[in-house]
Tab-separated table of C-alpha atoms in Angstrom:
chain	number	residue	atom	x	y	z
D	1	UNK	CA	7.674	0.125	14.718
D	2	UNK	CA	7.585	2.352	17.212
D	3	UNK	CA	11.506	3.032	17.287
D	4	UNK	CA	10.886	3.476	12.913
D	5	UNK	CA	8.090	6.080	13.549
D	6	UNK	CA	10.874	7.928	15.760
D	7	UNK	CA	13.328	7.679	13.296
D	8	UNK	CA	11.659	8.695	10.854
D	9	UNK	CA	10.213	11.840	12.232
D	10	UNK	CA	12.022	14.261	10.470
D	11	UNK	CA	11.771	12.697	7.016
D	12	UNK	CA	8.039	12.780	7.408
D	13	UNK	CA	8.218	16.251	8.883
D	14	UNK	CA	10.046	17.548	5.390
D	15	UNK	CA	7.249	15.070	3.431
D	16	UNK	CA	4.299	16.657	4.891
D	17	UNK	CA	5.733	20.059	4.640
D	18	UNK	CA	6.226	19.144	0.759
D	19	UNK	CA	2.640	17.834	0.526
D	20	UNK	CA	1.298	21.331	1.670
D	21	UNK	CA	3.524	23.968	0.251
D	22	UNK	CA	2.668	21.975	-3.657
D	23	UNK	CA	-1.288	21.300	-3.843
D	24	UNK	CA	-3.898	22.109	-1.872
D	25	UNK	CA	-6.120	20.601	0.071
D	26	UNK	CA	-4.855	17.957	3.388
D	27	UNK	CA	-1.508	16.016	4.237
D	28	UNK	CA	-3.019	12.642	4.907
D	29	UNK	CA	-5.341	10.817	2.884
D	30	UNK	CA	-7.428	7.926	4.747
D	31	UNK	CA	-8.920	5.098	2.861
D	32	UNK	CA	-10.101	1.971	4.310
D	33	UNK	CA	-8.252	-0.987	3.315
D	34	UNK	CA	-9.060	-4.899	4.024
D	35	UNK	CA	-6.583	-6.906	6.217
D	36	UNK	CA	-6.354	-9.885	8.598
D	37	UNK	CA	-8.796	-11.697	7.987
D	38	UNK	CA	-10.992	-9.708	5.548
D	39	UNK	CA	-11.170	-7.125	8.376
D	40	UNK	CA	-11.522	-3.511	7.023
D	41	UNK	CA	-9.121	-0.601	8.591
D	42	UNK	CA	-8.474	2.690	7.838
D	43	UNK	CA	-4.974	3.219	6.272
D	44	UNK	CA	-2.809	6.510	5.954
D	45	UNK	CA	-0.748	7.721	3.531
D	46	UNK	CA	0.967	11.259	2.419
D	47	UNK	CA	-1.660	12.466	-0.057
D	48	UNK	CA	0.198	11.977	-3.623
D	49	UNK	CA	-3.124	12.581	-5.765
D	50	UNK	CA	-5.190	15.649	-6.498
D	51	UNK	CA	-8.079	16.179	-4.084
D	52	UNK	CA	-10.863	15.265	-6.391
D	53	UNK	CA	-9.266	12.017	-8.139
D	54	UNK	CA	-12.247	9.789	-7.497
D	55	UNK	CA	-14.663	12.221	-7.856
D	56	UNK	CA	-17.703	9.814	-8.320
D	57	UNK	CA	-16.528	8.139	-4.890
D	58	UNK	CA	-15.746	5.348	-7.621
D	59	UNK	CA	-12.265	3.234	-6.833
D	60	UNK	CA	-9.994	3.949	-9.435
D	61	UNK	CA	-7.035	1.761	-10.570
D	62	UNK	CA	-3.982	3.621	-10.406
D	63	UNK	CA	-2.008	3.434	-13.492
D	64	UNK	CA	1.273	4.433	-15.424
D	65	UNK	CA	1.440	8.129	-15.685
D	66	UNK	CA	-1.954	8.928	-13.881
D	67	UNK	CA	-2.482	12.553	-14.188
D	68	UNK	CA	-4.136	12.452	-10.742
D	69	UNK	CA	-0.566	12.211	-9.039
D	70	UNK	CA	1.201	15.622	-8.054
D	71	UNK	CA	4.563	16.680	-8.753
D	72	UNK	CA	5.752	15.718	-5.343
D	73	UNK	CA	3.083	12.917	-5.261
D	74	UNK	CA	5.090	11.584	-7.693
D	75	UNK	CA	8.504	11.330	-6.289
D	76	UNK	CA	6.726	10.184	-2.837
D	77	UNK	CA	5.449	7.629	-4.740
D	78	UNK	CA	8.911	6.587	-6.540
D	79	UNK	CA	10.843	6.384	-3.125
D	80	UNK	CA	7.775	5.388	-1.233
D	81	UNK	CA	7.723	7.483	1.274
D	82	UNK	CA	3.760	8.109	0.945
D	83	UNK	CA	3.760	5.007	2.845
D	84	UNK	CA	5.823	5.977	5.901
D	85	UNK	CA	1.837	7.099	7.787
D	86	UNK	CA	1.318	3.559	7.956
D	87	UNK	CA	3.810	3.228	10.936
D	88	UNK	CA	0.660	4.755	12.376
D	89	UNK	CA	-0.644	1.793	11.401
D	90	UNK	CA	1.663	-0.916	12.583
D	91	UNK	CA	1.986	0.905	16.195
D	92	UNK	CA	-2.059	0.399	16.069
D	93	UNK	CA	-1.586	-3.302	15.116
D	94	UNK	CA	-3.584	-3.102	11.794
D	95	UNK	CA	-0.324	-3.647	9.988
D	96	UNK	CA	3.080	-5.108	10.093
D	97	UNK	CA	6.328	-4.004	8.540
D	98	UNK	CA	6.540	-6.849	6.031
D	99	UNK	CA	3.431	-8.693	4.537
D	100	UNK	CA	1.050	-9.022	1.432
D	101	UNK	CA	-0.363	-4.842	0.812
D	102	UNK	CA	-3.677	-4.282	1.859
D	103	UNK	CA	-6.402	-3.606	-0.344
D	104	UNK	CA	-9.607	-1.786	-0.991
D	105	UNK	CA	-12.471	-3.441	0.011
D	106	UNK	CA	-14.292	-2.474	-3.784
D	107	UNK	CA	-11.157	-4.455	-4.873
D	108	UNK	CA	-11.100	-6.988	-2.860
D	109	UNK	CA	-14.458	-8.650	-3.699
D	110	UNK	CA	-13.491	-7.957	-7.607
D	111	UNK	CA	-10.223	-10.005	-7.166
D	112	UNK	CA	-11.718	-12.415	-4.910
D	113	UNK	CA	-14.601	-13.576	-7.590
D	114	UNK	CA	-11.961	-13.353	-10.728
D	115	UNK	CA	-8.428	-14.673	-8.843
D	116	UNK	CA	-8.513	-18.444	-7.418
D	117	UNK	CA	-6.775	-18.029	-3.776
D	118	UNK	CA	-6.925	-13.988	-3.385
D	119	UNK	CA	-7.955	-14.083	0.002
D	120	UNK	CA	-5.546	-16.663	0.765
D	121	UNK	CA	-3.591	-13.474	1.462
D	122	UNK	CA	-5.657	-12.575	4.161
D	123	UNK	CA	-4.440	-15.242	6.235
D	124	UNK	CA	-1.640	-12.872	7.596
D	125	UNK	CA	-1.597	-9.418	8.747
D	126	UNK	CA	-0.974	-7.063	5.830
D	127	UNK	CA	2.448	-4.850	5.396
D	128	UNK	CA	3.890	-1.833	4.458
D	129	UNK	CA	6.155	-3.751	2.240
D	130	UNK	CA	6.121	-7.131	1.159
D	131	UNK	CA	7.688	-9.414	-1.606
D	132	UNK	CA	5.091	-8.204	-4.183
D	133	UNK	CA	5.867	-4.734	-3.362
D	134	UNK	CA	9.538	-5.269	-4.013
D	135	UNK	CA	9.509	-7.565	-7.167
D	136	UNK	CA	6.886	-5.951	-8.764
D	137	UNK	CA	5.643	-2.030	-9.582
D	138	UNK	CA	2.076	-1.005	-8.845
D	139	UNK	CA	-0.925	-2.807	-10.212
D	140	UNK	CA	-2.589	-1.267	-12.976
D	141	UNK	CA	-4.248	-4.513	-14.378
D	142	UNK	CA	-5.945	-7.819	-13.298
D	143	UNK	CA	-2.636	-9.426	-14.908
D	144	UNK	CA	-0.606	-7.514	-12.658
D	145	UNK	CA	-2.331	-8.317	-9.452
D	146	UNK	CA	-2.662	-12.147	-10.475
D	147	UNK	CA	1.544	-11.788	-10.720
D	148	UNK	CA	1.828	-10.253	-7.519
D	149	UNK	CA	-0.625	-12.923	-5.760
D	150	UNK	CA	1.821	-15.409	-6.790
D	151	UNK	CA	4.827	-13.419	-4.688
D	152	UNK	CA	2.426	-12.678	-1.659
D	153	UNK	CA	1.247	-16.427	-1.349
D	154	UNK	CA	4.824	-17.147	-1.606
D	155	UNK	CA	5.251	-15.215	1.159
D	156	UNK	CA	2.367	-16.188	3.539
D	157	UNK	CA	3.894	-20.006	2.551
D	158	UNK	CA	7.481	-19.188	3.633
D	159	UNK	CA	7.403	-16.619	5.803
D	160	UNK	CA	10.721	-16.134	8.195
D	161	UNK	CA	13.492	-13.961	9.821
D	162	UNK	CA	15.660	-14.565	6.327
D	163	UNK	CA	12.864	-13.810	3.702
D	164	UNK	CA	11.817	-10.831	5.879
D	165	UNK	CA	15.458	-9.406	5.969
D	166	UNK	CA	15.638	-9.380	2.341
D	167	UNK	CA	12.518	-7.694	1.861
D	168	UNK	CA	13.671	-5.133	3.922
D	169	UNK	CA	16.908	-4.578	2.308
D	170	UNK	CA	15.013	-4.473	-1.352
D	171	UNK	CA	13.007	-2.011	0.116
């Protein structure tokens, strides 16, 4: 992770630069997320949504098309680079590379009472990437997170050098 976060230096560099010379207001945006073992951490991410998208403090489902997203949020978010912060993360040992994505705690205990086995997925550390991630788009809908369970218990089930390779080369 720590070689990655190297790497990918300069690509982050041009992303943050992007981030500030298209919307105001900060770079980053920190959010706590749940992970091993219903632990809550603080993730980071390039900020892709206006400043004031959950202005009530209420968690808001993403969804197709969300006006909240900037113009470059946007195209972070299609080539996923809004993620690369969380090497931050990984280097910190919150996350891995590859493993079910962590949620939001306000989530979390929706999911848990209305999906059978949700924090199954807890039973690993989370990941920047993971099966879901690359079979499936972002969740906008209980039906979309019940899908993607099915691909992250998958994964905590079968876990191993092969699985993880693909992921990676999907991603």
């Amino acid at each position: 992770a720590t070689v990655l976060l190297g790497l990918s230096a300069p690509v982050m560099a041009a992303c943050a630069s992007a981030v500030k010379l298209t919307s105001r207001g900060p770079v980053f945006f920190r959010q706590v997320r749940v992970g091993l073992g219903g632990r809550p951490f603080e993730i980071l991410k390039f900020r892709t949504m206006t400043v004031d998208a959950e202005r009530h403090g209420q968690a808001v489902w993403a969804k197709a098309n969300d006006q909240r997203v900037t113009a470059i949020g946007g195209f972070l978010r299609s080539c996923r680079l809004d993620e690369l912060p969380q090497l931050l993360n990984v280097v910190q040992g919150d996350m891995r590379l590859i493993g079910p994505r962590p949620e939001r705690p306000q989530f979390v205990a929706q999911l848990a009472k209305a999906v059978p086995e949700y924090l199954r997925r807890h039973s690993i550390p989370p990941g920047i990437t993971g099966l879901a991630q690359v079979q499936r788009s972002y969740d906008a809908s209980l039906d979309d997170v019940v899908t993607k369970l099915k691909y992250d218990l998958f994964y905590v089930d079968n876990r191993c050098l092969m699985l993880n390779v693909k992921i990676l080369m999907k991603t």
